[in-house]
XYZ file of C-alpha atoms in Angstrom:
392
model
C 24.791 28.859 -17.790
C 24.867 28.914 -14.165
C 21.601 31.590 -13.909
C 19.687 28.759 -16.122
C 20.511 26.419 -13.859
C 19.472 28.383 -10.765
C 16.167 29.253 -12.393
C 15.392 25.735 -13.314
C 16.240 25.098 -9.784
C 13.983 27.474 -8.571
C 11.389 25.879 -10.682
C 12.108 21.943 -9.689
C 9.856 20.129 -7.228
C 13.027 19.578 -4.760
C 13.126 23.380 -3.991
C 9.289 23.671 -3.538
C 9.584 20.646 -1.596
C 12.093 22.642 0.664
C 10.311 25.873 1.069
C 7.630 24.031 2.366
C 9.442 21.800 4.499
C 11.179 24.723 6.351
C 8.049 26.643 6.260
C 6.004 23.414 8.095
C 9.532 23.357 10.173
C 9.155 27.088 11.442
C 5.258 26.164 11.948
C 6.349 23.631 14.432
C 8.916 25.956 16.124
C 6.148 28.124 17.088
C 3.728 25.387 18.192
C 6.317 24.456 20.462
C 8.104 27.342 22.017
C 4.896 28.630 23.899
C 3.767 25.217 25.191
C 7.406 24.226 26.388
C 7.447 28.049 27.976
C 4.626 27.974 29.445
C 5.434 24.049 31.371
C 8.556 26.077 32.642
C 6.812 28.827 34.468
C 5.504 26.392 37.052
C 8.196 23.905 38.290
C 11.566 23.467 36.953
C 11.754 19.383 36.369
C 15.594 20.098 36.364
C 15.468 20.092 40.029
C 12.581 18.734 41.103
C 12.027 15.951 38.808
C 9.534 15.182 35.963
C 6.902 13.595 38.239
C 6.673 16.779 40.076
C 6.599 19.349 37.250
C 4.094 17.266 35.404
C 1.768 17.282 37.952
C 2.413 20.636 38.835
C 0.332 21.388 35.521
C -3.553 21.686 35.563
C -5.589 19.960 33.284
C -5.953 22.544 30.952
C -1.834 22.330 30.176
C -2.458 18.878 29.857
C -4.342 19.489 27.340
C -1.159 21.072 26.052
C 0.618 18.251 25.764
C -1.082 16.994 22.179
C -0.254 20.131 20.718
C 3.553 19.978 21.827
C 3.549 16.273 20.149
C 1.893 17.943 17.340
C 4.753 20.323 16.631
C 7.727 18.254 17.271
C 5.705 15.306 14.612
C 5.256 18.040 12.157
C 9.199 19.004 12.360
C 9.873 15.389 12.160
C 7.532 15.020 8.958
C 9.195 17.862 7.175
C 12.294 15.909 6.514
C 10.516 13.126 4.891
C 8.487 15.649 2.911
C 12.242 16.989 1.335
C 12.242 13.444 -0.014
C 9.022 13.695 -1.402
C 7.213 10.845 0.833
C 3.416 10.793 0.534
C 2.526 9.247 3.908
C 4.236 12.076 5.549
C 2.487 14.700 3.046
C -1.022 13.091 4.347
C 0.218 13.118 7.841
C 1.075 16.631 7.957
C -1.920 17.575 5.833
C -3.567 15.936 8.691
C -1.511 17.724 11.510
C -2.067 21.209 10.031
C -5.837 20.674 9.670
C -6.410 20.022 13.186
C -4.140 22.884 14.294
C -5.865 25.180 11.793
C -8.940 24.071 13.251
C -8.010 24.425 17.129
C -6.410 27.900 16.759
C -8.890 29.685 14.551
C -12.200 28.411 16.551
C -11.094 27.137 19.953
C -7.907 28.305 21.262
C -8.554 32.105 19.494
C -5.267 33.428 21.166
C -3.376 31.336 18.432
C -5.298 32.642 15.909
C -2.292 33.869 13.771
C -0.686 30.860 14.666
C -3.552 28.888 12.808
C -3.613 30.955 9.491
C -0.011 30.786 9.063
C -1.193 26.432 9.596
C -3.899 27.177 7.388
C -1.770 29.164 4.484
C 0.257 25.848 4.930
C -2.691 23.679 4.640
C -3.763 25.351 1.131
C -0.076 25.160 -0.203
C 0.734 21.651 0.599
C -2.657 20.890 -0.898
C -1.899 22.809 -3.920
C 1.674 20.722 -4.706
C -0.072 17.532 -3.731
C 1.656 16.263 -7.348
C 5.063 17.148 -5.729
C 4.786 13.908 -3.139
C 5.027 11.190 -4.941
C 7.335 8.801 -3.763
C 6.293 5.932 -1.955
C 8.999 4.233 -0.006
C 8.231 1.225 2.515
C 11.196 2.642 5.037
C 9.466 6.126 5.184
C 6.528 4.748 5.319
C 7.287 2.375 8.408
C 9.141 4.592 10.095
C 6.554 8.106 9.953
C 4.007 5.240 11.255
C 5.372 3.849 14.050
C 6.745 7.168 14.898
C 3.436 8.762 15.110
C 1.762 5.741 16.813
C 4.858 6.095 19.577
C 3.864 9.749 20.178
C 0.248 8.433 20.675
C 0.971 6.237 22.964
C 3.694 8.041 25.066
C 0.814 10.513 24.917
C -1.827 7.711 26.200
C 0.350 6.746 28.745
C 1.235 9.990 30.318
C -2.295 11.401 30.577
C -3.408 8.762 31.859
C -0.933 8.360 34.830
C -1.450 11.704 35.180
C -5.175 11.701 35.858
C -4.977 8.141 37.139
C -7.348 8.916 40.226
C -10.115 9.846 37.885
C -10.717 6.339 36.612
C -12.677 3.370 38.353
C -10.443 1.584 39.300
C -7.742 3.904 39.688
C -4.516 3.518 37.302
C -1.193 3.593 39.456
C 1.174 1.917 37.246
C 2.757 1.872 33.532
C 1.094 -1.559 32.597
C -2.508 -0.580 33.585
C -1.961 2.682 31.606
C -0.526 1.111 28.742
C -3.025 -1.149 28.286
C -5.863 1.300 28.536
C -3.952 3.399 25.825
C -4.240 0.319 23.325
C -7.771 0.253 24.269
C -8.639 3.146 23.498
C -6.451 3.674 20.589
C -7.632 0.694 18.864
C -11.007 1.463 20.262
C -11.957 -2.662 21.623
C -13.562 -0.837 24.824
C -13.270 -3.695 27.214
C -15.102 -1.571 29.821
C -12.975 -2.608 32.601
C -11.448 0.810 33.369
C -13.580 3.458 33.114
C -13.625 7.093 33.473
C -15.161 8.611 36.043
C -14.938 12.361 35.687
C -14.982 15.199 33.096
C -11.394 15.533 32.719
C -11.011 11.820 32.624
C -13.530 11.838 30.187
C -12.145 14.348 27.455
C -8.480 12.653 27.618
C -10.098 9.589 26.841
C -12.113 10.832 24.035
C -8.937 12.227 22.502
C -6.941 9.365 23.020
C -9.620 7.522 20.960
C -10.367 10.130 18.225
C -6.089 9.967 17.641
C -6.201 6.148 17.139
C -8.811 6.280 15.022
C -7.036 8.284 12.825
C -3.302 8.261 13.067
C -3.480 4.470 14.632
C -5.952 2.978 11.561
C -4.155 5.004 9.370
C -0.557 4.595 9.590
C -1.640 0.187 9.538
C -3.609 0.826 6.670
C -1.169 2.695 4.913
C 1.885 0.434 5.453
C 0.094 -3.130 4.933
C -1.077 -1.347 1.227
C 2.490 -0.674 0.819
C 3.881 -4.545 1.907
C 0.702 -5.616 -0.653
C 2.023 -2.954 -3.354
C 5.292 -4.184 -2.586
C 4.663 -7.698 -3.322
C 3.474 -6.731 -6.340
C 6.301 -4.961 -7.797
C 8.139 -8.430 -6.484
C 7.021 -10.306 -8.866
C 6.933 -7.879 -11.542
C 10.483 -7.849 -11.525
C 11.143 -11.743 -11.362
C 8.859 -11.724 -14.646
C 11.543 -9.106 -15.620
C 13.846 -11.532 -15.519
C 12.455 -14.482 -16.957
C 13.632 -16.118 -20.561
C 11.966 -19.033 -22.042
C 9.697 -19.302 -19.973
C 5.528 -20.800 -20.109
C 2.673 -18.491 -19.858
C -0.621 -19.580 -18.735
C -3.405 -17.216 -19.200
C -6.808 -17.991 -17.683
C -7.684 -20.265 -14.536
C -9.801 -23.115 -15.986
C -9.266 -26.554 -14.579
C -6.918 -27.092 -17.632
C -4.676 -24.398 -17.034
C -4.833 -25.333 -13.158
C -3.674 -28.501 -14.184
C -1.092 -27.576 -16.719
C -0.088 -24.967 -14.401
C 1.018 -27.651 -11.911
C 1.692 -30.343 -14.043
C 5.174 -27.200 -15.274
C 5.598 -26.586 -11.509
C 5.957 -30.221 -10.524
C 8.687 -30.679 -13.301
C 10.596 -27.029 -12.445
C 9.682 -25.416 -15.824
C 10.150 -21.535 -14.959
C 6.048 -20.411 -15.275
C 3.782 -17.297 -14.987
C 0.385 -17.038 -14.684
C -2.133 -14.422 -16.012
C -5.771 -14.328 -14.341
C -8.424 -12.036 -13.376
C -8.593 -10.754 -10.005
C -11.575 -12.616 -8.597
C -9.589 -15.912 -9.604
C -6.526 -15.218 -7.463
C -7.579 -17.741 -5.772
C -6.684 -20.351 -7.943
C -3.220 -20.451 -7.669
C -0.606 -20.415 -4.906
C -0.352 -17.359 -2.970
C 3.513 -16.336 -3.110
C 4.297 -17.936 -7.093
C 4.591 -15.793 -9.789
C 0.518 -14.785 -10.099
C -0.124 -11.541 -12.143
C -3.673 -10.036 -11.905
C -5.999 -8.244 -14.263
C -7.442 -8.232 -18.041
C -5.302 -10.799 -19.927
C -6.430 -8.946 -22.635
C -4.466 -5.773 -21.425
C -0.909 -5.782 -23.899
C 0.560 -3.796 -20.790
C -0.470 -6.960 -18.367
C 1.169 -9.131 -21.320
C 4.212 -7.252 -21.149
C 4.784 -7.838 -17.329
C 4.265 -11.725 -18.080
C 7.283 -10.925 -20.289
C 5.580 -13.212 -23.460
C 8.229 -11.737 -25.667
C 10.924 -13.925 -24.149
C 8.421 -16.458 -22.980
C 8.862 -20.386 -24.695
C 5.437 -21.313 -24.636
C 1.885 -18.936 -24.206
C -0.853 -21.014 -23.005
C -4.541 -19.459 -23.435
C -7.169 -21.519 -21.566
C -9.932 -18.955 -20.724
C -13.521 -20.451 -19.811
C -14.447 -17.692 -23.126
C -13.532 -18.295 -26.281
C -14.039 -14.771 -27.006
C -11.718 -13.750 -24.335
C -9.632 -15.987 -25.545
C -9.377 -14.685 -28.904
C -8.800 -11.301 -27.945
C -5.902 -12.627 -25.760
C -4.525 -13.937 -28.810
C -4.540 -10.963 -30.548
C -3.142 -9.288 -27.929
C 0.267 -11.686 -27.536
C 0.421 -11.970 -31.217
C 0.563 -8.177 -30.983
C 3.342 -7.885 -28.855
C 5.501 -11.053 -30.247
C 5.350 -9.679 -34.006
C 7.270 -12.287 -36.196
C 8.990 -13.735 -33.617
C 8.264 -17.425 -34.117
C 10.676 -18.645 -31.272
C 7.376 -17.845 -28.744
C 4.490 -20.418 -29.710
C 1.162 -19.783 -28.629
C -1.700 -22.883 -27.635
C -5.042 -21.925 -27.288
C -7.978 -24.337 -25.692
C -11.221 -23.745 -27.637
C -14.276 -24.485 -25.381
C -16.726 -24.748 -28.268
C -16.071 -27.022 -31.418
C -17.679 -24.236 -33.672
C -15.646 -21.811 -32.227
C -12.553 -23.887 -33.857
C -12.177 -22.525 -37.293
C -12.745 -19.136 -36.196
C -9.429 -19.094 -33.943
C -7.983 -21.014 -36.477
C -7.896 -17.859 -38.754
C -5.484 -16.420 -35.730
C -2.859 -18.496 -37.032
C -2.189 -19.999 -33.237
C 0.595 -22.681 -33.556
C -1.436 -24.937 -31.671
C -5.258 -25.051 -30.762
C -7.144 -28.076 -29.232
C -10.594 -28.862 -27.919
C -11.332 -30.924 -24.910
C -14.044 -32.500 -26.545
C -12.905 -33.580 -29.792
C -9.515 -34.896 -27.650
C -11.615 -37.046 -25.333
C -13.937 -38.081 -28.180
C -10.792 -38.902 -29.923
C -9.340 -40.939 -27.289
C -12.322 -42.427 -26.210
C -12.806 -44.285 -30.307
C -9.183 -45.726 -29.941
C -10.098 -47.554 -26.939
C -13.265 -48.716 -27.997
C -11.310 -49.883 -31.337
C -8.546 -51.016 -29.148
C -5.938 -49.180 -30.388
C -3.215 -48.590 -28.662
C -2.773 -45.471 -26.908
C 1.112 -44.318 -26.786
C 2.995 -41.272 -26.314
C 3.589 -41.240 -30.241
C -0.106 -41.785 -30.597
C -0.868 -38.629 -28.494
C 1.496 -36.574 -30.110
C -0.420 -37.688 -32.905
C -3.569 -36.559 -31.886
C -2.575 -32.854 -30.744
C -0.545 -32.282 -33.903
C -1.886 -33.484 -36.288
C -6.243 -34.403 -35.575
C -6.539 -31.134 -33.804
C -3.972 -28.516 -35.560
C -4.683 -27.846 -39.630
C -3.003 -24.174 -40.098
């Protein structure tokens, strides 16, 4: 019993998740050691301080300095890849790419450095399927981690070569704000670099924020929007006899405020490009109405009253089918549909909605008793609904 359960351990996605996390952790070892060796042969910043030892480095070991951030972010990475986080599969997918990249065409002494990075590269590409968790904390925090390291990166360089810009950078501020600059790539144009060197840090300082900057934002406002989502997903989870409007005519607008204003629980079902409709933060679900799964989000099996009011009668009749679909024989939901088109009335009728009415023939209706002067009560418009425009 015990073998089986090794072997299916062998076989699970949390032990190929930690081979390759240790693997991407030993990758990062060996990034490191060399560049932290190599900043130790010149100065030791135990005794002499890290001003000194940093600018006892030429430019070219400054130039070292991405590539020791990029090993201690990839050992950082790995243990969100154990968990099976997909931001921090892209961003070492990312990371190993541009190591690859460096060590096999630029910096050739690393070459078996870069295809062990490469071998990586292919694997975690191969068990994409493996990292598939999505997780707002991991997400937040593998984003503004990597946008720190940018910017400690930034910061550093450019204090470093601070004489090679015009006008020169001497403090923390000016350098900060000439990392955000860059990184978010505005280019004011008030400090500008005036040599090679100055030139090439600045380039990579852009090149970064254009990719781990604009990434990790775009990542984690998708995952507040995705989050929002599942929000209200679950408070339709949770509703019971409830009112469903489906469509966003005026009508269901209306009727959609008219519940609100009295504190009726309510959920709406629209199409996307009619979000706008409603209030941003209620309880707004997007997509086909048509869609049973959509339906079952809205929670119409529990629901006290399904409202149809499309601006298509067709659609409108597929909805139908769709709720009717999903409620079977339970007759505790009831289901009003607004025809747009008199002719169109008999057809739905064959639907067996509990309630159907036209705009039309209700203002038409309306319109004779006050030109007869009837009276016009709450009795009388009761009436009307059940019994001038509902014959099942």
């Amino acid at each position: 019993m015990s073998d089986n359960a090794f072997i299916v351990f062998l076989k699970s996605s949390l032990f190929i998740r930690l081979v390759l996390s240790i693997l991407i952790i030993v990758d990062g070892y060996m990034i490191i050691t060399p560049v932290f060796g190599a900043y130790t042969d010149y100065i030791d910043w135990r005794a002499n301080g890290f001003s000194e030892w940093l600018k006892s480095l030429g430019f070219m070991k400054l130039l070292d300095i991405p590539r020791f951030l990029l090993g201690i972010s990839l050992i950082s990475l790995s243990l969100f890849m154990l968990n099976g986080a997909r931001i921090a599969w892209v961003f070492s997918l990312f990371l190993l790419a541009i190591i690859s990249f460096v060590d096999l065409k630029i910096a050739t002494e690393n070459i078996h450095q870069g295809y062990f990075s490469l071998g990586l590269f292919s694997a975690l590409s191969v068990f994409w399927r493996r990292y598939h968790h999505h997780s707002l904390t991991s997400a937040g925090f593998v984003a503004v981690t990597c946008i720190i390291a940018l910017l400690l990166y930034s910061i550093f360089g450019t204090l470093y070569i601070g004489n090679e810009f015009l006008p020169v950078v001497k403090d923390g501020t000016t350098a900060f704000y000439f990392a955000l600059v860059c990184m978010t790539t505005v280019g004011f144009g008030d400090i500008v670099p005036v040599s090679t060197d100055a030139r090439v840090f600045t380039v990579t300082v852009i090149i970064l924020g254009i990719t781990i900057f604009t990434t990790s934002v775009v990542y984690v406002v998708g995952l507040l929007a995705k989050g929002t989502k599942e929000i209200v997903r679950k408070r339709f989870s949770y509703m019971k006899n409830h009112y469903v409007v489906i469509g966003s005519t005026p009508t269901a607008v209306s009727v959609y405020q008219g519940l609100k204003n009295r504190d009726l629980p309510v959920a709406v079902i629209c199409q996307e490009s009619h979000r706008a409709h409603y209030p941003e933060k209620d309880n707004i679900v997007t997509g086909d109405p048509t869609s049973t799964a959509l339906l079952a989000e809205a929670n119409v099996k529990q629901a006290q009253y399904v409202l149809i009011m499309t601006d298509s009668d067709a659609l409108s009749t597929f909805v139908l089918l769709g709720v009717k679909q999903l409620v079977n024989a339970n007759k505790d939901v009831k289901t009003i549909v607004l025809v747009n088109q008199e002719s169109n009335m008999d057809k739905i009728r064959l639907l067996e909605p509990d309630m159907l009415f036209s705009l039309s023939s209700l203002g038409g209706e309306v319109l004779m008793r006050v030109l007869c002067g009837e009276t016009i009560s709450n009795a009388s418009m009761s009436d009307i609904l059940l019994n001038k425009m509902v014959k099942n």
